[in-house]
Amino acid sequence: MLTQQSYNTILTEQRHFFASGKTKDVAFRIEQLKLLKKVITEQEINIQNALKDDLNKSEFESYLSEIGLCLEEINYAIKHIKSWAKPQKVNTPLTQFLASSQIYSEPLGIVLIIGAWNYPFQLMILPLVGAIAAGNCAILKPSELAVNTSEVLSNIINQTFASNFIHVIEGGKETTQQLLSEKFDHIFFTGSTEVGKIVMAEAAKQLTPVTLELGGKTPCIVDANTHIEYTARRIVWGKFLNAGQTCIAPDYLLVDKKVKQDLLTNIKSCIQNFYGNNPVESPDYGRIINEKHFNRLCKLLNTGEIIIGGENNLSDRYIAPTVIDRVSWEDAVMKEEIFGPILPVIEYNDLSEAIALVNSQPKPLALYFFSNNQQKQQQILRNTSSGGVSINDTVMHTGVPDLPFGGVGASGMGSYHGKASFDTFSHKKSILNKSFLVDLKVRYAPYKEKLKLVKQLMKS
Ligand code: NAD
């Protein structure tokens, strides 16, 4: 167990390494990204086993949503890093004659990356890719709840990289609190809104900038004009992936009354097709992370009318894919982020009613809308606010590297993935470079008759 003094030593060593300027070399960053890719590829089985032990993740889900996603992100960064890091020329107004202007991306320094347990591998590695690409040193603090993945991450990273460049520090919330009392140049936090507030308050004491990747209740709205079979399939996949423990899983369904029964019938047969008649036996269905979350979720089952699933088993931390009808906004299931395999259903008569319901809640991390009607798609985009949107799908917008991923309002601040990660971990330094060829005297005193000329120049 590391002590506060040892954190301090690691940080001091990272400061020295950063000051050496080594990480500013783009070739060094590419080399480190390649090393990261190599070690992840070599350790794939160990990572998979840890994810299986922590969350019963199938090999397929582990690859799709954790390992493969990280390899894809590394490849993408290696491919684009030179153009991202290149100083960017911008226009210079005539009043600055003779000069040129550019934006220079410089690394921030030492960054702290704190993760959640639900995608415990990628939530550490994806931000790390951005931190390396932008030329920073990093301290990683994985979630203590995904205990096996935390250990694998610590082994992989600490045996591959020098601790004065990147280091994993394992531990619980006390460890996070101790780390937060140190001075960092940026804190990247993924987790709950509650803890996000603590992180931001601690960061404020040292004026450290933060990225907060938080959660919330992601609505999934289904219009009557939709392809019901595909809609059901895409909702079931996004909701029950990782047993519903996904920050952007559809939290609740808002469905047009006219297609509600049809949709629920399709959802039922889709669950059977995916996980069989008894999902507890499916090799593809996950488990709840721990007993505390299992008990929290079981309490939510005492709401409305369970129309699909509901079975549960503490010894295995299993909760069946569950759909609950007849819920109201007063029920507990609608008052907190569910973060588990329970899908409440609320019907609406008119889309504006659904929009008003969504807008009465804090801004969500994602929003899903299923409809063939393009006018209604525009109506949703114009009249709601959320971190991201998938139209006619769920979750998949996170897989587009050119789309920044992050929340808005209560669901977070800042974003990452692809270039957005590079930008998050860079300072955009504005540079004006003046020539000695001429020195226009118009800005110098005495100002007397120069105002007219300045007005003309600045207006044109
Ligand atoms: P959490 O906030 O409980 O924990 C996250 C991290 O904070 C952990 O590393 C933990 O050690 C630390 N922590 C916990 N309590 C703390 C305290 N009092 N002081 C300082 N540090 C503390 O979150 P979680 O349960 O791991 O994750 C679930 C939440 O994360 C959900 O709300 C989910 O929506 C959100 N999430 C968001 C994203 C995203 O990308 N936006 C991704 C995954 C999860």
Short mmCIF file of C-alpha atoms and ligand atoms in Angstrom, two decimals:
data_model
loop_
_atom_site.label_atom_id
_atom_site.label_comp_id
_atom_site.label_asym_id
_atom_site.label_seq_id
_atom_site.Cartn_x
_atom_site.Cartn_y
_atom_site.Cartn_z
CA MET A 1 0.00 0.00 0.00
CA LEU A 2 1.45 3.33 -1.05
CA THR A 3 1.49 6.25 1.38
CA GLN A 4 0.84 9.91 0.76
CA GLN A 5 4.61 10.40 0.85
CA SER A 6 5.11 7.83 -1.93
CA TYR A 7 2.42 9.53 -4.09
CA ASN A 8 4.31 12.72 -3.57
CA THR A 9 7.59 11.10 -4.61
CA ILE A 10 6.06 9.64 -7.79
CA LEU A 11 4.58 13.02 -8.66
CA THR A 12 7.89 14.81 -8.07
CA GLU A 13 9.63 12.29 -10.33
CA GLN A 14 6.95 12.79 -12.98
CA ARG A 15 7.45 16.56 -12.75
CA HIS A 16 11.17 16.10 -13.35
CA PHE A 17 10.57 13.80 -16.29
CA PHE A 18 8.00 16.16 -17.78
CA ALA A 19 10.41 19.08 -17.35
CA SER A 20 13.04 17.16 -19.33
CA GLY A 21 10.86 17.79 -22.42
CA LYS A 22 10.96 14.16 -23.51
CA THR A 23 7.16 13.84 -23.76
CA LYS A 24 7.02 16.85 -26.08
CA ASP A 25 8.66 14.79 -28.79
CA VAL A 26 5.91 13.38 -31.02
CA ALA A 27 8.09 10.40 -31.98
CA PHE A 28 8.34 9.51 -28.26
CA ARG A 29 4.54 9.68 -27.89
CA ILE A 30 4.03 7.40 -30.91
CA GLU A 31 6.55 4.95 -29.50
CA GLN A 32 4.70 4.87 -26.15
CA LEU A 33 1.33 4.37 -27.86
CA LYS A 34 2.78 1.46 -29.82
CA LEU A 35 4.12 0.00 -26.58
CA LEU A 36 0.68 0.34 -25.00
CA LYS A 37 -0.88 -1.43 -27.98
CA LYS A 38 1.69 -4.23 -27.80
CA VAL A 39 1.19 -4.91 -24.12
CA ILE A 40 -2.63 -4.85 -24.37
CA THR A 41 -2.47 -7.33 -27.25
CA GLU A 42 -0.10 -9.59 -25.31
CA GLN A 43 -2.21 -9.42 -22.15
CA GLU A 44 -5.59 -9.85 -23.84
CA ILE A 45 -6.39 -13.12 -22.05
CA ASN A 46 -5.54 -11.72 -18.61
CA ILE A 47 -7.68 -8.64 -19.24
CA GLN A 48 -10.56 -10.81 -20.45
CA ASN A 49 -10.30 -13.08 -17.40
CA ALA A 50 -10.34 -10.11 -15.05
CA LEU A 51 -13.44 -8.67 -16.75
CA LYS A 52 -15.08 -12.08 -16.53
CA ASP A 53 -14.33 -12.30 -12.79
CA ASP A 54 -15.50 -8.77 -12.09
CA LEU A 55 -18.64 -8.56 -14.23
CA ASN A 56 -19.02 -11.94 -15.96
CA LYS A 57 -18.29 -10.13 -19.25
CA SER A 58 -18.36 -12.48 -22.20
CA GLU A 59 -15.28 -12.67 -24.40
CA PHE A 60 -17.26 -10.91 -27.14
CA GLU A 61 -18.35 -7.96 -24.97
CA SER A 62 -14.87 -7.68 -23.45
CA TYR A 63 -13.37 -7.33 -26.89
CA LEU A 64 -16.07 -5.11 -28.41
CA SER A 65 -16.48 -2.64 -25.57
CA GLU A 66 -13.13 -2.74 -23.80
CA ILE A 67 -10.03 -4.30 -25.43
CA GLY A 68 -10.89 -3.79 -29.12
CA LEU A 69 -12.15 -0.27 -28.44
CA CYS A 70 -8.81 0.64 -26.81
CA LEU A 71 -6.78 -0.84 -29.67
CA GLU A 72 -8.91 1.07 -32.17
CA GLU A 73 -8.38 4.32 -30.22
CA ILE A 74 -4.61 3.76 -30.09
CA ASN A 75 -4.46 3.10 -33.85
CA TYR A 76 -6.52 6.22 -34.49
CA ALA A 77 -4.25 8.37 -32.31
CA ILE A 78 -1.08 7.01 -33.93
CA LYS A 79 -2.54 7.74 -37.37
CA HIS A 80 -3.54 11.34 -36.58
CA ILE A 81 -1.15 12.52 -33.89
CA LYS A 82 1.19 14.36 -36.26
CA SER A 83 -1.61 16.47 -37.73
CA TRP A 84 -3.17 17.06 -34.28
CA ALA A 85 0.15 18.19 -32.81
CA LYS A 86 1.04 20.46 -35.73
CA PRO A 87 0.72 24.21 -34.97
CA GLN A 88 -2.48 25.43 -36.59
CA LYS A 89 -2.33 28.65 -38.65
CA VAL A 90 -5.20 31.11 -38.21
CA ASN A 91 -6.05 34.41 -39.90
CA THR A 92 -4.51 37.63 -38.61
CA PRO A 93 -6.50 40.88 -38.94
CA LEU A 94 -5.12 43.80 -40.95
CA THR A 95 -4.78 45.86 -37.76
CA GLN A 96 -1.93 43.52 -36.76
CA PHE A 97 0.08 44.20 -39.95
CA LEU A 98 2.69 42.60 -40.41
CA ALA A 99 2.21 39.38 -38.40
CA SER A 100 1.14 35.75 -38.46
CA SER A 101 -0.89 33.81 -35.87
CA GLN A 102 -1.03 30.18 -34.87
CA ILE A 103 -2.40 27.87 -32.21
CA TYR A 104 0.17 25.68 -30.59
CA SER A 105 -0.96 22.54 -28.70
CA GLU A 106 1.18 21.98 -25.64
CA PRO A 107 0.86 19.23 -23.02
CA LEU A 108 -0.64 20.18 -19.68
CA GLY A 109 1.85 18.30 -17.48
CA ILE A 110 0.85 15.67 -14.92
CA VAL A 111 -2.72 14.43 -15.21
CA LEU A 112 -4.80 12.32 -12.84
CA ILE A 113 -7.26 9.85 -14.39
CA ILE A 114 -9.89 8.37 -12.03
CA GLY A 115 -12.18 5.61 -13.30
CA ALA A 116 -15.50 3.86 -12.66
CA TRP A 117 -16.03 0.09 -12.40
CA ASN A 118 -18.50 -0.68 -15.20
CA TYR A 119 -16.04 -0.57 -18.12
CA PRO A 120 -13.02 -0.70 -15.84
CA PHE A 121 -10.41 -1.25 -18.53
CA GLN A 122 -11.42 1.17 -21.27
CA LEU A 123 -12.33 3.95 -18.82
CA MET A 124 -8.65 4.01 -17.83
CA ILE A 125 -7.02 3.31 -21.19
CA LEU A 126 -9.06 5.58 -23.51
CA PRO A 127 -8.24 8.76 -21.56
CA LEU A 128 -4.66 7.54 -21.15
CA VAL A 129 -4.32 7.35 -24.95
CA GLY A 130 -5.31 11.04 -25.15
CA ALA A 131 -2.96 11.95 -22.31
CA ILE A 132 0.01 10.21 -23.99
CA ALA A 133 -0.86 11.55 -27.44
CA ALA A 134 -0.92 15.09 -26.07
CA GLY A 135 2.46 14.61 -24.34
CA ASN A 136 1.54 14.34 -20.66
CA CYS A 137 2.64 12.18 -17.73
CA ALA A 138 -0.22 10.38 -15.97
CA ILE A 139 -1.35 8.82 -12.72
CA LEU A 140 -4.21 6.32 -13.10
CA LYS A 141 -6.61 5.44 -10.27
CA PRO A 142 -8.87 2.55 -11.36
CA SER A 143 -12.08 1.72 -9.50
CA GLU A 144 -11.53 -0.48 -6.49
CA LEU A 145 -14.86 -2.23 -7.11
CA ALA A 146 -13.61 -3.96 -10.27
CA VAL A 147 -10.85 -5.48 -8.16
CA ASN A 148 -9.47 -7.95 -10.73
CA THR A 149 -9.29 -5.44 -13.57
CA SER A 150 -7.66 -2.90 -11.25
CA GLU A 151 -4.94 -5.45 -10.46
CA VAL A 152 -4.39 -6.37 -14.13
CA LEU A 153 -4.20 -2.68 -15.08
CA SER A 154 -1.66 -2.05 -12.37
CA ASN A 155 0.47 -5.03 -13.48
CA ILE A 156 0.32 -4.15 -17.16
CA ILE A 157 1.00 -0.45 -16.85
CA ASN A 158 3.48 -0.48 -13.99
CA GLN A 159 5.58 -3.22 -15.57
CA THR A 160 5.58 -1.55 -18.98
CA PHE A 161 6.08 2.14 -18.26
CA ALA A 162 8.51 3.92 -15.97
CA SER A 163 6.70 5.34 -12.93
CA ASN A 164 8.07 8.81 -13.70
CA PHE A 165 5.96 8.72 -16.89
CA ILE A 166 2.79 6.69 -16.19
CA HIS A 167 1.80 4.94 -13.00
CA VAL A 168 -1.28 3.10 -11.69
CA ILE A 169 -2.19 3.64 -8.05
CA GLU A 170 -4.76 1.16 -6.74
CA GLY A 171 -7.02 1.83 -3.78
CA GLY A 172 -10.42 2.93 -2.51
CA LYS A 173 -11.96 6.31 -2.03
CA GLU A 174 -9.40 7.24 0.66
CA THR A 175 -6.67 6.78 -1.95
CA THR A 176 -8.60 8.99 -4.38
CA GLN A 177 -9.02 11.61 -1.66
CA GLN A 178 -5.30 11.57 -0.90
CA LEU A 179 -4.47 11.89 -4.59
CA LEU A 180 -6.91 14.78 -4.92
CA SER A 181 -5.00 16.69 -2.26
CA GLU A 182 -1.91 16.66 -4.54
CA LYS A 183 -1.36 19.23 -7.27
CA PHE A 184 -2.16 18.00 -10.81
CA ASP A 185 -2.41 19.92 -14.07
CA HIS A 186 -5.68 18.25 -15.04
CA ILE A 187 -8.08 15.77 -13.44
CA PHE A 188 -10.09 13.46 -15.68
CA PHE A 189 -12.85 11.80 -13.65
CA THR A 190 -15.38 9.15 -14.69
CA GLY A 191 -18.02 8.24 -12.13
CA SER A 192 -21.15 9.37 -10.36
CA THR A 193 -22.48 12.92 -10.22
CA GLU A 194 -22.16 12.87 -6.42
CA VAL A 195 -18.46 12.03 -6.43
CA GLY A 196 -17.96 14.35 -9.42
CA LYS A 197 -18.96 17.24 -7.13
CA ILE A 198 -16.36 16.14 -4.54
CA VAL A 199 -13.65 15.91 -7.22
CA MET A 200 -14.50 19.34 -8.59
CA ALA A 201 -14.51 20.91 -5.12
CA GLU A 202 -11.07 19.43 -4.35
CA ALA A 203 -9.72 20.50 -7.75
CA ALA A 204 -11.02 24.04 -7.20
CA LYS A 205 -8.75 24.40 -4.15
CA GLN A 206 -5.73 24.26 -6.46
CA LEU A 207 -7.49 25.73 -9.50
CA THR A 208 -6.97 22.45 -11.36
CA PRO A 209 -9.12 22.05 -14.49
CA VAL A 210 -11.40 19.01 -14.61
CA THR A 211 -13.14 16.82 -17.11
CA LEU A 212 -16.14 15.13 -15.51
CA GLU A 213 -17.64 12.12 -17.27
CA LEU A 214 -20.76 11.50 -15.20
CA GLY A 215 -24.02 9.63 -15.54
CA GLY A 216 -27.76 10.31 -15.43
CA LYS A 217 -31.03 8.97 -16.76
CA THR A 218 -30.76 8.45 -20.51
CA PRO A 219 -34.20 8.55 -22.17
CA CYS A 220 -35.12 6.30 -25.07
CA ILE A 221 -38.03 7.70 -27.04
CA VAL A 222 -39.92 5.54 -29.53
CA ASP A 223 -42.22 7.15 -32.09
CA ALA A 224 -45.09 5.26 -33.73
CA ASN A 225 -43.44 5.59 -37.14
CA THR A 226 -40.54 3.21 -36.61
CA HIS A 227 -39.24 -0.22 -37.64
CA ILE A 228 -40.49 -2.03 -34.55
CA GLU A 229 -38.39 -5.18 -34.88
CA TYR A 230 -35.07 -3.35 -35.33
CA THR A 231 -36.02 -0.81 -32.69
CA ALA A 232 -36.67 -3.55 -30.11
CA ARG A 233 -33.43 -5.32 -31.00
CA ARG A 234 -31.29 -2.18 -30.73
CA ILE A 235 -32.90 -1.18 -27.42
CA VAL A 236 -32.49 -4.65 -25.88
CA TRP A 237 -28.84 -4.78 -26.93
CA GLY A 238 -28.01 -1.32 -25.52
CA LYS A 239 -29.98 -1.84 -22.33
CA PHE A 240 -28.81 -5.32 -21.33
CA LEU A 241 -25.20 -5.05 -22.51
CA ASN A 242 -23.04 -5.49 -19.38
CA ALA A 243 -26.31 -6.26 -17.50
CA GLY A 244 -27.45 -2.66 -17.88
CA GLN A 245 -24.36 -1.26 -16.13
CA THR A 246 -23.55 1.19 -18.91
CA CYS A 247 -23.52 4.95 -18.35
CA ILE A 248 -25.31 5.48 -21.68
CA ALA A 249 -27.67 2.50 -21.52
CA PRO A 250 -31.28 3.52 -22.21
CA ASP A 251 -32.46 4.22 -18.65
CA TYR A 252 -36.19 4.36 -19.38
CA LEU A 253 -38.50 4.01 -22.36
CA LEU A 254 -40.89 6.73 -23.49
CA VAL A 255 -43.07 5.11 -26.11
CA ASP A 256 -45.94 6.34 -28.26
CA LYS A 257 -49.05 4.68 -26.87
CA LYS A 258 -50.03 3.44 -30.37
CA VAL A 259 -47.03 1.10 -30.65
CA LYS A 260 -46.40 0.28 -27.00
CA GLN A 261 -47.84 -3.26 -26.98
CA ASP A 262 -46.18 -4.14 -30.27
CA LEU A 263 -42.81 -2.85 -29.01
CA LEU A 264 -43.06 -4.73 -25.69
CA THR A 265 -43.93 -7.98 -27.50
CA ASN A 266 -40.89 -7.53 -29.73
CA ILE A 267 -38.66 -6.66 -26.75
CA LYS A 268 -39.77 -9.87 -25.03
CA SER A 269 -38.97 -12.10 -27.97
CA CYS A 270 -35.70 -10.26 -28.53
CA ILE A 271 -34.57 -10.95 -24.93
CA GLN A 272 -35.40 -14.63 -25.50
CA ASN A 273 -33.46 -14.67 -28.77
CA PHE A 274 -30.41 -13.03 -27.20
CA TYR A 275 -30.23 -14.81 -23.85
CA GLY A 276 -32.56 -17.85 -24.12
CA ASN A 277 -35.52 -18.73 -21.92
CA ASN A 278 -33.36 -18.65 -18.82
CA PRO A 279 -30.79 -15.81 -19.09
CA VAL A 280 -29.02 -17.02 -15.92
CA GLU A 281 -27.62 -19.81 -18.09
CA SER A 282 -26.54 -17.55 -20.95
CA PRO A 283 -22.76 -17.22 -21.39
CA ASP A 284 -23.44 -13.77 -22.85
CA TYR A 285 -25.24 -12.17 -19.92
CA GLY A 286 -23.36 -10.20 -17.23
CA ARG A 287 -23.62 -9.98 -13.45
CA ILE A 288 -24.05 -7.10 -11.02
CA ILE A 289 -20.73 -5.76 -9.75
CA ASN A 290 -21.34 -6.35 -6.00
CA GLU A 291 -23.92 -7.10 -3.31
CA LYS A 292 -24.51 -3.43 -2.50
CA HIS A 293 -25.54 -2.63 -6.08
CA PHE A 294 -27.51 -5.92 -6.29
CA ASN A 295 -29.57 -4.92 -3.22
CA ARG A 296 -30.05 -1.38 -4.52
CA LEU A 297 -31.40 -2.73 -7.83
CA CYS A 298 -33.67 -5.33 -6.18
CA LYS A 299 -35.40 -2.52 -4.26
CA LEU A 300 -36.21 -0.91 -7.62
CA LEU A 301 -38.02 -4.09 -8.63
CA ASN A 302 -40.77 -3.26 -6.11
CA THR A 303 -42.26 -0.74 -8.50
CA GLY A 304 -45.07 -0.89 -11.05
CA GLU A 305 -45.82 -4.17 -12.79
CA ILE A 306 -42.97 -6.46 -13.89
CA ILE A 307 -43.95 -7.67 -17.37
CA ILE A 308 -40.66 -9.32 -18.34
CA GLY A 309 -38.00 -10.87 -16.07
CA GLY A 310 -37.68 -9.86 -12.42
CA GLU A 311 -35.94 -13.09 -11.31
CA ASN A 312 -32.84 -12.56 -9.21
CA ASN A 313 -30.29 -14.47 -7.24
CA LEU A 314 -27.91 -12.90 -4.72
CA SER A 315 -25.40 -15.77 -4.59
CA ASP A 316 -24.70 -15.21 -8.29
CA ARG A 317 -25.43 -11.43 -8.28
CA TYR A 318 -27.86 -12.16 -11.12
CA ILE A 319 -30.82 -10.01 -12.08
CA ALA A 320 -32.76 -11.08 -15.19
CA PRO A 321 -33.37 -8.63 -18.03
CA THR A 322 -36.44 -6.89 -16.64
CA VAL A 323 -39.11 -4.61 -18.07
CA ILE A 324 -41.49 -2.75 -15.74
CA ASP A 325 -44.77 -1.22 -16.87
CA ARG A 326 -47.08 1.16 -15.03
CA VAL A 327 -44.41 3.26 -13.38
CA SER A 328 -44.77 6.90 -12.46
CA TRP A 329 -42.25 9.71 -12.05
CA GLU A 330 -42.84 9.44 -8.31
CA ASP A 331 -41.44 5.87 -8.18
CA ALA A 332 -37.87 5.27 -6.97
CA VAL A 333 -36.97 3.70 -10.32
CA MET A 334 -37.59 7.05 -12.01
CA LYS A 335 -35.82 9.13 -9.37
CA GLU A 336 -32.27 7.79 -9.74
CA GLU A 337 -30.00 6.48 -12.47
CA ILE A 338 -30.88 2.76 -12.67
CA PHE A 339 -27.49 1.44 -13.82
CA GLY A 340 -28.74 -2.15 -14.03
CA PRO A 341 -30.91 -4.46 -16.16
CA ILE A 342 -34.27 -2.84 -15.35
CA LEU A 343 -36.21 -0.96 -18.02
CA PRO A 344 -39.24 1.08 -16.92
CA VAL A 345 -41.80 1.99 -19.58
CA ILE A 346 -43.84 5.19 -19.77
CA GLU A 347 -46.26 5.90 -22.61
CA TYR A 348 -47.03 9.22 -24.27
CA ASN A 349 -49.68 10.50 -26.68
CA ASP A 350 -47.78 13.25 -28.42
CA LEU A 351 -44.04 13.81 -29.01
CA SER A 352 -44.12 17.28 -27.44
CA GLU A 353 -45.34 15.60 -24.22
CA ALA A 354 -42.28 13.27 -24.28
CA ILE A 355 -39.98 16.22 -24.94
CA ALA A 356 -41.46 18.14 -22.01
CA LEU A 357 -40.91 15.12 -19.74
CA VAL A 358 -37.26 14.82 -20.79
CA ASN A 359 -36.72 18.56 -20.33
CA SER A 360 -38.17 18.45 -16.82
CA GLN A 361 -35.19 16.25 -15.79
CA PRO A 362 -31.47 17.07 -15.50
CA LYS A 363 -29.67 16.97 -18.87
CA PRO A 364 -28.79 13.33 -19.66
CA LEU A 365 -25.52 11.87 -20.97
CA ALA A 366 -27.30 10.44 -24.04
CA LEU A 367 -30.70 10.46 -25.68
CA TYR A 368 -32.13 7.91 -28.10
CA PHE A 369 -34.91 8.54 -30.57
CA PHE A 370 -36.43 5.94 -32.86
CA SER A 371 -38.43 7.31 -35.77
CA ASN A 372 -38.50 7.31 -39.55
CA ASN A 373 -39.94 10.80 -39.51
CA GLN A 374 -37.20 13.33 -40.26
CA GLN A 375 -39.24 16.29 -39.04
CA LYS A 376 -39.65 14.61 -35.69
CA GLN A 377 -35.94 13.79 -35.60
CA GLN A 378 -35.25 17.53 -36.04
CA GLN A 379 -37.87 18.36 -33.40
CA ILE A 380 -35.97 16.17 -30.91
CA LEU A 381 -32.55 17.56 -31.82
CA ARG A 382 -33.73 21.19 -31.60
CA ASN A 383 -35.76 20.90 -28.42
CA THR A 384 -33.71 18.66 -26.12
CA SER A 385 -30.19 18.84 -24.70
CA SER A 386 -28.01 15.82 -23.91
CA GLY A 387 -24.34 14.82 -24.06
CA GLY A 388 -24.91 12.86 -27.28
CA VAL A 389 -27.69 11.37 -29.40
CA SER A 390 -28.19 8.22 -31.43
CA ILE A 391 -31.10 8.32 -33.82
CA ASN A 392 -32.55 4.87 -34.49
CA ASP A 393 -29.90 3.21 -32.34
CA THR A 394 -28.56 3.06 -28.79
CA VAL A 395 -25.00 3.39 -27.41
CA MET A 396 -23.33 3.22 -30.85
CA HIS A 397 -22.55 6.96 -31.18
CA THR A 398 -19.69 6.34 -28.73
CA GLY A 399 -18.01 4.15 -31.33
CA VAL A 400 -17.42 7.01 -33.79
CA PRO A 401 -13.91 8.34 -33.00
CA ASP A 402 -14.63 11.72 -34.59
CA LEU A 403 -17.60 12.31 -32.27
CA PRO A 404 -16.54 13.87 -28.94
CA PHE A 405 -17.98 11.90 -26.03
CA GLY A 406 -19.08 13.71 -22.88
CA GLY A 407 -21.98 15.10 -20.90
CA VAL A 408 -23.69 18.45 -20.45
CA GLY A 409 -25.08 19.99 -17.27
CA ALA A 410 -25.49 17.31 -14.58
CA SER A 411 -24.12 14.57 -16.89
CA GLY A 412 -20.66 16.13 -17.00
CA MET A 413 -18.31 18.63 -18.57
CA GLY A 414 -15.63 18.26 -21.21
CA SER A 415 -15.31 15.43 -23.68
CA TYR A 416 -12.91 12.87 -25.11
CA HIS A 417 -12.38 10.11 -27.75
CA GLY A 418 -10.25 10.70 -30.85
CA LYS A 419 -9.14 14.28 -31.35
CA ALA A 420 -11.35 15.46 -28.48
CA SER A 421 -9.06 13.48 -26.12
CA PHE A 422 -5.98 15.13 -27.58
CA ASP A 423 -7.60 18.55 -27.14
CA THR A 424 -8.75 17.78 -23.58
CA PHE A 425 -5.19 16.99 -22.52
CA SER A 426 -3.61 19.93 -24.40
CA HIS A 427 -3.38 23.63 -23.73
CA LYS A 428 -4.12 25.65 -26.86
CA LYS A 429 -1.45 28.31 -26.74
CA SER A 430 -2.21 31.37 -28.90
CA ILE A 431 0.82 32.82 -30.62
CA LEU A 432 1.17 36.10 -32.46
CA ASN A 433 4.43 36.51 -34.36
CA LYS A 434 5.21 40.12 -35.39
CA SER A 435 7.60 41.10 -38.16
CA PHE A 436 10.33 43.76 -37.82
CA LEU A 437 9.87 44.79 -41.46
CA VAL A 438 7.38 47.55 -40.62
CA ASP A 439 6.10 49.18 -37.44
CA LEU A 440 2.80 50.97 -38.04
CA LYS A 441 2.60 53.88 -35.63
CA VAL A 442 -1.17 54.15 -35.61
CA ARG A 443 -1.54 52.50 -32.19
CA TYR A 444 1.04 54.66 -30.45
CA ALA A 445 0.43 57.95 -28.64
CA PRO A 446 -0.07 60.76 -29.34
CA TYR A 447 -3.48 59.43 -30.53
CA LYS A 448 -4.75 62.83 -31.63
CA GLU A 449 -5.93 62.31 -35.23
CA LYS A 450 -5.59 58.55 -35.40
CA LEU A 451 -9.03 57.53 -34.09
CA LYS A 452 -10.71 58.00 -37.48
CA LEU A 453 -8.23 55.66 -39.15
CA VAL A 454 -8.55 53.03 -36.39
CA LYS A 455 -12.33 53.14 -36.72
CA GLN A 456 -12.07 52.57 -40.46
CA LEU A 457 -9.63 49.69 -40.06
CA MET A 458 -11.59 47.96 -37.32
CA LYS A 459 -14.94 48.28 -39.06
CA SER A 460 -13.80 47.03 -42.45
P1 NAD B 1 -18.19 6.49 -8.20
O1 NAD B 1 -18.38 7.95 -8.38
O2 NAD B 1 -18.73 5.85 -6.97
O3 NAD B 1 -16.62 6.11 -8.23
C1 NAD B 1 -15.73 6.54 -9.23
C2 NAD B 1 -14.36 6.73 -8.64
O4 NAD B 1 -14.41 7.68 -7.59
C3 NAD B 1 -13.74 5.47 -8.06
O5 NAD B 1 -12.42 5.35 -8.55
C4 NAD B 1 -13.76 5.70 -6.56
O6 NAD B 1 -12.60 5.21 -5.93
C5 NAD B 1 -13.79 7.19 -6.42
N1 NAD B 1 -14.59 7.63 -5.25
C6 NAD B 1 -15.73 7.07 -4.77
N2 NAD B 1 -16.19 7.77 -3.69
C7 NAD B 1 -15.31 8.79 -3.51
C8 NAD B 1 -15.22 9.84 -2.55
N3 NAD B 1 -16.13 10.01 -1.59
N4 NAD B 1 -14.18 10.71 -2.66
C9 NAD B 1 -13.25 10.58 -3.64
N5 NAD B 1 -13.29 9.57 -4.54
C10 NAD B 1 -14.29 8.69 -4.49
O7 NAD B 1 -18.78 5.86 -9.52
P2 NAD B 1 -18.94 4.32 -9.91
O8 NAD B 1 -19.94 3.69 -9.00
O9 NAD B 1 -17.62 3.69 -10.04
O10 NAD B 1 -19.54 4.45 -11.38
C11 NAD B 1 -20.90 4.61 -11.62
C12 NAD B 1 -21.22 5.99 -12.15
O11 NAD B 1 -20.29 6.36 -13.16
C13 NAD B 1 -22.58 6.06 -12.81
O12 NAD B 1 -23.22 7.24 -12.45
C14 NAD B 1 -22.27 6.07 -14.30
O13 NAD B 1 -23.25 6.65 -15.10
C15 NAD B 1 -20.99 6.84 -14.31
N6 NAD B 1 -20.20 6.52 -15.50
C16 NAD B 1 -20.03 7.49 -16.42
C17 NAD B 1 -19.32 7.21 -17.59
C18 NAD B 1 -19.10 8.26 -18.63
O14 NAD B 1 -18.31 8.01 -19.54
N7 NAD B 1 -19.73 9.42 -18.56
C19 NAD B 1 -18.78 5.94 -17.77
C20 NAD B 1 -18.96 4.99 -16.79
C21 NAD B 1 -19.68 5.29 -15.65
#
